[in-house]
Amino acid sequence: MATKTKVVQVDDLTGDPAETTVRFALDKIEYEIDLSNENATELREALSRYVDAARKVAGGGRRAATIGKTSYSGFDPAAVRAWAAGQGIEVSARGRIKADVVERFRAAGN
């Protein structure tokens, strides 16, 4: 026996059938809402005054200071962390790795 699944988009405001999903961001938080074409138009019209006056941001909202810049120069942070763990050296799982740990990693021939 075959099974057929039907996905129905529902307007998040009214519960009526929705035709579109609108994505937007505010204060570095991205949102997504399913809306009928009428409610989507209403939302776009409500925001148009602000959109018209705003500047577009490149890179999907990432901070410009981090684009094209990396604090990891010439080494793989994951490799340094794995090496340090094998040497019994404590290194945080995220963030900056201390320079002396990187120097020791390089001195070990890595």
N, CA, C and O atoms as a printed pandas DataFrame, in Angstrom:
     atom_number atom_name residue_name chain_id  residue_number  x_coord  y_coord  z_coord
0              1         N          MET        A               1    0.846   -1.169    0.000
1              2        CA          MET        A               1    0.000    0.000    0.000
2              3         C          MET        A               1    0.891    1.232    0.000
3              4         O          MET        A               1    1.877    1.272    0.736
4              5         N          ALA        A               2    0.574    2.226   -0.796
5              6        CA          ALA        A               2    1.336    3.471   -0.896
6              7         C          ALA        A               2    0.793    4.494    0.084
7              8         O          ALA        A               2   -0.397    4.524    0.397
8              9         N          THR        A               3    1.707    5.330    0.557
9             10        CA          THR        A               3    1.307    6.403    1.453
10            11         C          THR        A               3    1.615    7.724    0.775
11            12         O          THR        A               3    2.678    7.886    0.175
12            13         N          LYS        A               4    0.705    8.654    0.867
13            14        CA          LYS        A               4    0.885    9.968    0.269
14            15         C          LYS        A               4    0.818   11.002    1.393
15            16         O          LYS        A               4   -0.162   11.065    2.135
16            17         N          THR        A               5    1.866   11.805    1.505
17            18        CA          THR        A               5    1.912   12.843    2.532
18            19         C          THR        A               5    1.737   14.188    1.863
19            20         O          THR        A               5    2.389   14.480    0.861
20            21         N          LYS        A               6    0.866   14.999    2.411
21            22        CA          LYS        A               6    0.609   16.320    1.860
22            23         C          LYS        A               6    1.021   17.356    2.897
23            24         O          LYS        A               6    0.553   17.329    4.036
24            25         N          VAL        A               7    1.906   18.276    2.491
25            26        CA          VAL        A               7    2.354   19.343    3.376
26            27         C          VAL        A               7    1.568   20.597    3.018
27            28         O          VAL        A               7    1.549   21.023    1.863
28            29         N          VAL        A               8    0.928   21.175    4.011
29            30        CA          VAL        A               8    0.126   22.364    3.787
30            31         C          VAL        A               8    0.728   23.501    4.592
31            32         O          VAL        A               8    0.892   23.403    5.809
32            33         N          GLN        A               9    1.056   24.586    3.891
33            34        CA          GLN        A               9    1.587   25.763    4.573
34            35         C          GLN        A               9    0.413   26.545    5.160
35            36         O          GLN        A               9   -0.600   26.767    4.497
36            37         N          VAL        A              10    0.574   26.958    6.423
37            38        CA          VAL        A              10   -0.491   27.672    7.116
38            39         C          VAL        A              10    0.019   29.042    7.534
39            40         O          VAL        A              10    1.117   29.160    8.079
40            41         N          ASP        A              11   -0.774   30.074    7.281
41            42        CA          ASP        A              11   -0.430   31.438    7.666
42            43         C          ASP        A              11   -0.278   31.494    9.185
43            44         O          ASP        A              11   -1.206   31.171    9.926
44            45         N          ASP        A              12    0.914   31.912    9.637
45            46        CA          ASP        A              12    1.197   31.936   11.073
46            47         C          ASP        A              12    0.381   32.982   11.829
47            48         O          ASP        A              12    0.291   32.922   13.055
48            49         N          LEU        A              13   -0.210   33.930   11.123
49            50        CA          LEU        A              13   -1.029   34.950   11.788
50            51         C          LEU        A              13   -2.496   34.556   11.882
51            52         O          LEU        A              13   -3.147   34.766   12.906
52            53         N          THR        A              14   -3.010   33.975   10.788
53            54        CA          THR        A              14   -4.453   33.755   10.720
54            55         C          THR        A              14   -4.878   32.285   10.751
55            56         O          THR        A              14   -6.031   31.976   11.049
56            57         N          GLY        A              15   -3.948   31.384   10.445
57            58        CA          GLY        A              15   -4.312   29.973   10.359
58            59         C          GLY        A              15   -4.871   29.581    9.006
59            60         O          GLY        A              15   -5.148   28.405    8.773
60            61         N          ASP        A              16   -5.043   30.542    8.108
61            62        CA          ASP        A              16   -5.509   30.275    6.747
62            63         C          ASP        A              16   -4.364   29.694    5.921
63            64         O          ASP        A              16   -3.217   29.709    6.368
64            65         N          PRO        A              17   -4.656   29.182    4.720
65            66        CA          PRO        A              17   -3.582   28.678    3.859
66            67         C          PRO        A              17   -2.566   29.785    3.545
67            68         O          PRO        A              17   -2.933   30.941    3.337
68            69         N          ALA        A              18   -1.287   29.408    3.517
69            70        CA          ALA        A              18   -0.215   30.366    3.225
70            71         C          ALA        A              18    0.396   30.025    1.874
71            72         O          ALA        A              18    0.453   28.861    1.479
72            73         N          GLU        A              19    0.851   31.053    1.176
73            74        CA          GLU        A              19    1.473   30.837   -0.129
74            75         C          GLU        A              19    2.973   31.095   -0.116
75            76         O          GLU        A              19    3.668   30.714   -1.058
76            77         N          THR        A              20    3.486   31.732    0.927
77            78        CA          THR        A              20    4.892   32.117    0.916
78            79         C          THR        A              20    5.496   32.120    2.314
79            80         O          THR        A              20    4.789   32.202    3.318
80            81         N          THR        A              21    6.794   32.029    2.350
81            82        CA          THR        A              21    7.542   32.159    3.595
82            83         C          THR        A              21    8.396   33.409    3.483
83            84         O          THR        A              21    9.131   33.574    2.509
84            85         N          VAL        A              22    8.306   34.280    4.458
85            86        CA          VAL        A              22    9.072   35.528    4.455
86            87         C          VAL        A              22   10.154   35.430    5.523
87            88         O          VAL        A              22    9.882   35.083    6.672
88            89         N          ARG        A              23   11.386   35.743    5.126
89            90        CA          ARG        A              23   12.513   35.761    6.067
90            91         C          ARG        A              23   12.932   37.204    6.272
91            92         O          ARG        A              23   12.963   37.991    5.326
92            93         N          PHE        A              24   13.255   37.550    7.514
93            94        CA          PHE        A              24   13.747   38.887    7.816
94            95         C          PHE        A              24   14.585   38.821    9.073
95            96         O          PHE        A              24   14.551   37.829    9.801
96            97         N          ALA        A              25   15.342   39.882    9.328
97            98        CA          ALA        A              25   16.204   39.917   10.512
98            99         C          ALA        A              25   16.027   41.247   11.217
99           100         O          ALA        A              25   15.775   42.276   10.590
100          101         N          LEU        A              26   16.164   41.205   12.530
101          102        CA          LEU        A              26   16.088   42.402   13.352
102          103         C          LEU        A              26   16.986   42.186   14.566
103          104         O          LEU        A              26   16.882   41.165   15.246
104          105         N          ASP        A              27   17.853   43.134   14.832
105          106        CA          ASP        A              27   18.767   43.043   15.977
106          107         C          ASP        A              27   19.558   41.735   15.985
107          108         O          ASP        A              27   19.663   41.065   17.013
108          109         N          LYS        A              28   20.112   41.383   14.826
109          110        CA          LYS        A              28   20.974   40.196   14.639
110          111         C          LYS        A              28   20.249   38.870   14.852
111          112         O          LYS        A              28   20.895   37.835   15.010
112          113         N          ILE        A              29   18.927   38.888   14.857
113          114        CA          ILE        A              29   18.141   37.657   14.988
114          115         C          ILE        A              29   17.335   37.490   13.707
115          116         O          ILE        A              29   16.617   38.398   13.289
116          117         N          GLU        A              30   17.463   36.306   13.082
117          118        CA          GLU        A              30   16.729   36.039   11.857
118          119         C          GLU        A              30   15.394   35.374   12.184
119          120         O          GLU        A              30   15.293   34.546   13.088
120          121         N          TYR        A              31   14.381   35.761   11.424
121          122        CA          TYR        A              31   13.041   35.230   11.613
122          123         C          TYR        A              31   12.526   34.683   10.292
123          124         O          TYR        A              31   12.991   35.073    9.221
124          125         N          GLU        A              32   11.570   33.784   10.379
125          126        CA          GLU        A              32   10.906   33.222    9.218
126          127         C          GLU        A              32    9.446   33.059    9.580
127          128         O          GLU        A              32    9.121   32.556   10.656
128          129         N          ILE        A              33    8.555   33.483    8.681
129          130        CA          ILE        A              33    7.127   33.391    8.951
130          131         C          ILE        A              33    6.395   32.989    7.676
131          132         O          ILE        A              33    6.685   33.509    6.598
132          133         N          ASP        A              34    5.447   32.063    7.802
133          134        CA          ASP        A              34    4.621   31.638    6.674
134          135         C          ASP        A              34    3.401   32.541    6.631
135          136         O          ASP        A              34    2.714   32.735    7.634
136          137         N          LEU        A              35    3.144   33.092    5.440
137          138        CA          LEU        A              35    2.050   34.052    5.304
138          139         C          LEU        A              35    1.292   33.853    4.001
139          140         O          LEU        A              35    1.816   33.300    3.034
140          141         N          SER        A              36    0.044   34.317    3.995
141          142        CA          SER        A              36   -0.705   34.398    2.744
142          143         C          SER        A              36   -0.071   35.529    1.942
143          144         O          SER        A              36    0.644   36.361    2.502
144          145         N          ASN        A              37   -0.325   35.566    0.650
145          146        CA          ASN        A              37    0.230   36.647   -0.168
146          147         C          ASN        A              37   -0.228   38.010    0.346
147          148         O          ASN        A              37    0.535   38.976    0.320
148          149         N          GLU        A              38   -1.452   38.084    0.806
149          150        CA          GLU        A              38   -2.005   39.349    1.332
150          151         C          GLU        A              38   -1.236   39.797    2.575
151          152         O          GLU        A              38   -0.852   40.963    2.670
152          153         N          ASN        A              39   -1.006   38.896    3.520
153          154        CA          ASN        A              39   -0.276   39.263    4.740
154          155         C          ASN        A              39    1.196   39.532    4.465
155          156         O          ASN        A              39    1.810   40.364    5.132
156          157         N          ALA        A              40    1.775   38.826    3.475
157          158        CA          ALA        A              40    3.172   39.077    3.105
158          159         C          ALA        A              40    3.315   40.483    2.524
159          160         O          ALA        A              40    4.276   41.193    2.820
160          161         N          THR        A              41    2.357   40.871    1.702
161          162        CA          THR        A              41    2.370   42.225    1.132
162          163         C          THR        A              41    2.223   43.263    2.236
163          164         O          THR        A              41    2.898   44.293    2.222
164          165         N          GLU        A              42    1.346   42.991    3.184
165          166        CA          GLU        A              42    1.133   43.891    4.323
166          167         C          GLU        A              42    2.426   44.067    5.133
167          168         O          GLU        A              42    2.774   45.180    5.525
168          169         N          LEU        A              43    3.130   42.958    5.377
169          170        CA          LEU        A              43    4.380   43.019    6.124
170          171         C          LEU        A              43    5.415   43.837    5.356
171          172         O          LEU        A              43    6.080   44.697    5.933
172          173         N          ARG        A              44    5.551   43.577    4.071
173          174        CA          ARG        A              44    6.527   44.305    3.255
174          175         C          ARG        A              44    6.203   45.789    3.204
175          176         O          ARG        A              44    7.107   46.623    3.255
176          177         N          GLU        A              45    4.932   46.126    3.106
177          178        CA          GLU        A              45    4.535   47.541    3.095
178          179         C          GLU        A              45    4.837   48.206    4.436
179          180         O          GLU        A              45    5.276   49.355    4.479
180          181         N          ALA        A              46    4.602   47.482    5.527
181          182        CA          ALA        A              46    4.874   48.034    6.862
182          183         C          ALA        A              46    6.358   48.296    7.058
183          184         O          ALA        A              46    6.732   49.267    7.715
184          185         N          LEU        A              47    7.211   47.442    6.495
185          186        CA          LEU        A              47    8.651   47.596    6.652
186          187         C          LEU        A              47    9.299   48.475    5.575
187          188         O          LEU        A              47   10.453   48.876    5.724
188          189         N          SER        A              48    8.582   48.773    4.511
189          190        CA          SER        A              48    9.172   49.468    3.358
190          191         C          SER        A              48    9.798   50.813    3.718
191          192         O          SER        A              48   10.842   51.166    3.169
192          193         N          ARG        A              49    9.197   51.554    4.609
193          194        CA          ARG        A              49    9.747   52.858    5.037
194          195         C          ARG        A              49   11.155   52.679    5.613
195          196         O          ARG        A              49   12.045   53.488    5.349
196          197         N          TYR        A              50   11.349   51.632    6.387
197          198        CA          TYR        A              50   12.637   51.367    7.023
198          199         C          TYR        A              50   13.625   50.744    6.033
199          200         O          TYR        A              50   14.810   51.079    6.041
200          201         N          VAL        A              51   13.139   49.845    5.187
201          202        CA          VAL        A              51   13.994   49.204    4.195
202          203         C          VAL        A              51   14.528   50.238    3.211
203          204         O          VAL        A              51   15.700   50.195    2.837
204          205         N          ASP        A              52   13.662   51.176    2.790
205          206        CA          ASP        A              52   14.074   52.210    1.846
206          207         C          ASP        A              52   15.164   53.117    2.421
207          208         O          ASP        A              52   16.008   53.614    1.675
208          209         N          ALA        A              53   15.153   53.335    3.721
209          210        CA          ALA        A              53   16.128   54.221    4.361
210          211         C          ALA        A              53   17.379   53.480    4.834
211          212         O          ALA        A              53   18.374   54.110    5.194
212          213         N          ALA        A              54   17.334   52.156    4.836
213          214        CA          ALA        A              54   18.427   51.347    5.397
214          215         C          ALA        A              54   19.532   51.091    4.382
215          216         O          ALA        A              54   19.364   51.323    3.185
216          217         N          ARG        A              55   20.674   50.605    4.887
217          218        CA          ARG        A              55   21.795   50.175    4.058
218          219         C          ARG        A              55   21.802   48.653    4.033
219          220         O          ARG        A              55   21.497   48.008    5.036
220          221         N          LYS        A              56   22.150   48.083    2.883
221          222        CA          LYS        A              56   22.295   46.632    2.794
222          223         C          LYS        A              56   23.625   46.251    3.422
223          224         O          LYS        A              56   24.601   46.993    3.314
224          225         N          VAL        A              57   23.666   45.098    4.076
225          226        CA          VAL        A              57   24.870   44.606    4.715
226          227         C          VAL        A              57   25.337   43.378    3.950
227          228         O          VAL        A              57   24.566   42.440    3.747
228          229         N          ALA        A              58   26.589   43.377    3.525
229          230        CA          ALA        A              58   27.152   42.239    2.799
230          231         C          ALA        A              58   27.491   41.118    3.763
231          232         O          ALA        A              58   27.735   41.365    4.944
232          233         N          GLY        A              59   27.508   39.900    3.276
233          234        CA          GLY        A              59   27.952   38.765    4.076
234          235         C          GLY        A              59   26.890   38.191    4.984
235          236         O          GLY        A              59   27.225   37.523    5.963
236          237         N          GLY        A              60   25.639   38.421    4.702
237          238        CA          GLY        A              60   24.570   37.803    5.484
238          239         C          GLY        A              60   24.531   38.241    6.925
239          240         O          GLY        A              60   24.131   37.466    7.794
240          241         N          GLY        A              61   24.941   39.480    7.207
241          242        CA          GLY        A              61   24.843   39.998    8.559
242          243         C          GLY        A              61   26.065   39.773    9.418
243          244         O          GLY        A              61   26.058   40.127   10.597
244          245         N          ARG        A              62   27.117   39.193    8.862
245          246        CA          ARG        A              62   28.331   38.999    9.646
246          247         C          ARG        A              62   29.037   40.325    9.832
247          248         O          ARG        A              62   28.930   41.226    9.000
248          249         N          ARG        A              63   29.750   40.430   10.920
249          250        CA          ARG        A              63   30.494   41.647   11.203
250          251         C          ARG        A              63   31.596   41.836   10.179
251          252         O          ARG        A              63   32.337   40.897    9.892
252          253         N          ALA        A              64   31.716   43.023    9.628
253          254        CA          ALA        A              64   32.702   43.313    8.596
254          255         C          ALA        A              64   34.124   43.121    9.101
255          256         O          ALA        A              64   35.006   42.775    8.314
256          257         N          ALA        A              65   34.373   43.332   10.377
257          258        CA          ALA        A              65   35.720   43.230   10.930
258          259         C          ALA        A              65   36.278   41.810   10.841
259          260         O          ALA        A              65   37.496   41.633   10.834
260          261         N          THR        A              66   35.419   40.804   10.773
261          262        CA          THR        A              66   35.904   39.431   10.745
262          263         C          THR        A              66   36.010   38.873    9.335
263          264         O          THR        A              66   36.588   37.803    9.142
264          265         N          ILE        A              67   35.471   39.568    8.354
265          266        CA          ILE        A              67   35.500   39.067    6.990
266          267         C          ILE        A              67   36.908   39.193    6.433
267          268         O          ILE        A              67   37.506   40.268    6.480
268          269         N          GLY        A              68   37.436   38.097    5.908
269          270        CA          GLY        A              68   38.755   38.096    5.308
270          271         C          GLY        A              68   39.891   38.157    6.313
271          272         O          GLY        A              68   41.047   38.315    5.920
272          273         N          LYS        A              69   39.602   38.041    7.558
273          274        CA          LYS        A              69   40.613   38.140    8.598
274          275         C          LYS        A              69   40.507   36.909    9.474
275          276         O          LYS        A              69   39.412   36.496    9.857
276          277         N          THR        A              70   41.643   36.331    9.787
277          278        CA          THR        A              70   41.597   35.162   10.652
278          279         C          THR        A              70   42.689   35.252   11.694
279          280         O          THR        A              70   43.782   35.750   11.421
280          281         N          SER        A              71   42.396   34.775   12.879
281          282        CA          SER        A              71   43.401   34.777   13.927
282          283         C          SER        A              71   44.259   33.521   13.842
283          284         O          SER        A              71   45.232   33.383   14.584
284          285         N          TYR        A              72   43.906   32.600   12.939
285          286        CA          TYR        A              72   44.659   31.361   12.775
286          287         C          TYR        A              72   45.527   31.497   11.539
287          288         O          TYR        A              72   45.049   31.324   10.417
288          289         N          SER        A              73   46.776   31.802   11.733
289          290        CA          SER        A              73   47.676   32.010   10.616
290          291         C          SER        A              73   48.696   30.887   10.554
291          292         O          SER        A              73   49.582   30.791   11.403
292          293         N          GLY        A              74   48.567   30.049    9.558
293          294        CA          GLY        A              74   49.554   29.022    9.323
294          295         C          GLY        A              74   49.407   27.764   10.159
295          296         O          GLY        A              74   50.329   26.950   10.191
296          297         N          PHE        A              75   48.296   27.576   10.829
297          298        CA          PHE        A              75   48.079   26.344   11.580
298          299         C          PHE        A              75   46.599   26.038   11.665
299          300         O          PHE        A              75   45.747   26.919   11.542
300          301         N          ASP        A              76   46.322   24.775   11.877
301          302        CA          ASP        A              76   44.950   24.299   12.002
302          303         C          ASP        A              76   44.601   24.222   13.488
303          304         O          ASP        A              76   45.184   23.414   14.212
304          305         N          PRO        A              77   43.659   25.048   13.957
305          306        CA          PRO        A              77   43.313   25.050   15.373
306          307         C          PRO        A              77   42.910   23.674   15.901
307          308         O          PRO        A              77   43.243   23.319   17.032
308          309         N          ALA        A              78   42.195   22.900   15.085
309          310        CA          ALA        A              78   41.775   21.565   15.523
310          311         C          ALA        A              78   42.990   20.670   15.738
311          312         O          ALA        A              78   43.028   19.882   16.683
312          313         N          ALA        A              79   43.983   20.795   14.860
313          314        CA          ALA        A              79   45.200   19.985   14.995
314          315         C          ALA        A              79   45.971   20.388   16.253
315          316         O          ALA        A              79   46.500   19.534   16.964
316          317         N          VAL        A              80   46.030   21.690   16.519
317          318        CA          VAL        A              80   46.729   22.160   17.725
318          319         C          VAL        A              80   46.022   21.638   18.970
319          320         O          VAL        A              80   46.673   21.173   19.905
320          321         N          ARG        A              81   44.705   21.714   18.987
321          322        CA          ARG        A              81   43.941   21.235   20.146
322          323         C          ARG        A              81   44.138   19.729   20.357
323          324         O          ARG        A              81   44.287   19.271   21.489
324          325         N          ALA        A              82   44.138   18.967   19.264
325          326        CA          ALA        A              82   44.332   17.515   19.371
326          327         C          ALA        A              82   45.742   17.209   19.886
327          328         O          ALA        A              82   45.919   16.357   20.757
328          329         N          TRP        A              83   46.742   17.908   19.342
329          330        CA          TRP        A              83   48.114   17.707   19.793
330          331         C          TRP        A              83   48.252   18.054   21.271
331          332         O          TRP        A              83   48.859   17.310   22.041
332          333         N          ALA        A              84   47.672   19.209   21.661
333          334        CA          ALA        A              84   47.759   19.660   23.052
334          335         C          ALA        A              84   47.104   18.644   23.991
335          336         O          ALA        A              84   47.636   18.361   25.065
336          337         N          ALA        A              85   45.970   18.102   23.597
337          338        CA          ALA        A              85   45.290   17.103   24.432
338          339         C          ALA        A              85   46.174   15.877   24.608
339          340         O          ALA        A              85   46.231   15.301   25.695
340          341         N          GLY        A              86   46.866   15.473   23.538
341          342        CA          GLY        A              86   47.763   14.332   23.608
342          343         C          GLY        A              86   48.980   14.586   24.485
343          344         O          GLY        A              86   49.593   13.648   24.994
344          345         N          GLN        A              87   49.330   15.863   24.661
345          346        CA          GLN        A              87   50.476   16.249   25.487
346          347         C          GLN        A              87   50.065   16.581   26.919
347          348         O          GLN        A              87   50.905   16.889   27.764
348          349         N          GLY        A              88   48.752   16.513   27.178
349          350        CA          GLY        A              88   48.261   16.846   28.517
350          351         C          GLY        A              88   48.186   18.347   28.775
351          352         O          GLY        A              88   48.145   18.784   29.925
352          353         N          ILE        A              89   48.170   19.132   27.705
353          354        CA          ILE        A              89   48.091   20.590   27.821
354          355         C          ILE        A              89   46.624   20.992   27.708
355          356         O          ILE        A              89   45.942   20.599   26.762
356          357         N          GLU        A              90   46.142   21.768   28.664
357          358        CA          GLU        A              90   44.753   22.211   28.632
358          359         C          GLU        A              90   44.590   23.373   27.660
359          360         O          GLU        A              90   45.293   24.380   27.746
360          361         N          VAL        A              91   43.649   23.211   26.735
361          362        CA          VAL        A              91   43.323   24.240   25.749
362          363         C          VAL        A              91   41.806   24.320   25.684
363          364         O          VAL        A              91   41.125   23.294   25.695
364          365         N          SER        A              92   41.275   25.536   25.615
365          366        CA          SER        A              92   39.821   25.676   25.533
366          367         C          SER        A              92   39.312   25.068   24.230
367          368         O          SER        A              92   40.014   25.070   23.219
368          369         N          ALA        A              93   38.110   24.557   24.263
369          370        CA          ALA        A              93   37.513   23.916   23.092
370          371         C          ALA        A              93   37.163   24.921   22.005
371          372         O          ALA        A              93   37.032   24.563   20.834
372          373         N          ARG        A              94   37.012   26.178   22.401
373          374        CA          ARG        A              94   36.666   27.239   21.448
374          375         C          ARG        A              94   37.516   28.463   21.729
375          376         O          ARG        A              94   38.093   28.601   22.807
376          377         N          GLY        A              95   37.585   29.337   20.760
377          378        CA          GLY        A              95   38.267   30.608   20.963
378          379         C          GLY        A              95   39.751   30.549   20.657
379          380         O          GLY        A              95   40.247   29.612   20.031
380          381         N          ARG        A              96   40.428   31.558   21.109
381          382        CA          ARG        A              96   41.845   31.744   20.828
382          383         C          ARG        A              96   42.702   30.722   21.568
383          384         O          ARG        A              96   42.444   30.381   22.722
384          385         N          ILE        A              97   43.719   30.250   20.873
385          386        CA          ILE        A              97   44.683   29.334   21.463
386          387         C          ILE        A              97   45.901   30.163   21.848
387          388         O          ILE        A              97   46.379   30.970   21.050
388          389         N          LYS        A              98   46.404   29.971   23.055
389          390        CA          LYS        A              98   47.538   30.763   23.536
390          391         C          LYS        A              98   48.740   30.592   22.619
391          392         O          LYS        A              98   48.997   29.503   22.106
392          393         N          ALA        A              99   49.478   31.691   22.420
393          394        CA          ALA        A              99   50.627   31.708   21.522
394          395         C          ALA        A              99   51.692   30.697   21.926
395          396         O          ALA        A              99   52.315   30.079   21.063
396          397         N          ASP        A             100   51.908   30.523   23.220
397          398        CA          ASP        A             100   52.953   29.578   23.645
398          399         C          ASP        A             100   52.583   28.140   23.289
399          400         O          ASP        A             100   53.466   27.325   23.021
400          401         N          VAL        A             101   51.294   27.821   23.284
401          402        CA          VAL        A             101   50.857   26.476   22.892
402          403         C          VAL        A             101   51.111   26.282   21.397
403          404         O          VAL        A             101   51.575   25.222   20.975
404          405         N          VAL        A             102   50.809   27.301   20.602
405          406        CA          VAL        A             102   51.043   27.226   19.157
406          407         C          VAL        A             102   52.542   27.087   18.887
407          408         O          VAL        A             102   52.949   26.303   18.030
408          409         N          GLU        A             103   53.359   27.843   19.613
409          410        CA          GLU        A             103   54.823   27.760   19.448
410          411         C          GLU        A             103   55.323   26.359   19.770
411          412         O          GLU        A             103   56.159   25.821   19.044
412          413         N          ARG        A             104   54.829   25.766   20.837
413          414        CA          ARG        A             104   55.222   24.406   21.215
414          415         C          ARG        A             104   54.775   23.388   20.172
415          416         O          ARG        A             104   55.490   22.431   19.875
416          417         N          PHE        A             105   53.581   23.605   19.619
417          418        CA          PHE        A             105   53.052   22.754   18.546
418          419         C          PHE        A             105   53.983   22.790   17.351
419          420         O          PHE        A             105   54.330   21.749   16.792
420          421         N          ARG        A             106   54.389   23.998   16.956
421          422        CA          ARG        A             106   55.301   24.162   15.808
422          423         C          ARG        A             106   56.686   23.595   16.109
423          424         O          ARG        A             106   57.311   22.972   15.250
424          425         N          ALA        A             107   57.156   23.814   17.329
425          426        CA          ALA        A             107   58.480   23.307   17.724
426          427         C          ALA        A             107   58.521   21.786   17.688
427          428         O          ALA        A             107   59.582   21.191   17.502
428          429         N          ALA        A             108   57.360   21.158   17.867
429          430        CA          ALA        A             108   57.281   19.698   17.848
430          431         C          ALA        A             108   57.282   19.151   16.418
431          432         O          ALA        A             108   57.153   17.946   16.200
432          433         N          GLY        A             109   57.430   20.057   15.451
433          434        CA          GLY        A             109   57.517   19.645   14.049
434          435         C          GLY        A             109   56.198   19.586   13.319
435          436         O          GLY        A             109   56.092   18.944   12.274
436          437         N          ASN        A             110   55.199   20.242   13.852
437          438        CA          ASN        A             110   53.885   20.255   13.216
438          439         C          ASN        A             110   53.682   21.531   12.411
439          440         O          ASN        A             110   52.628   21.717   11.803
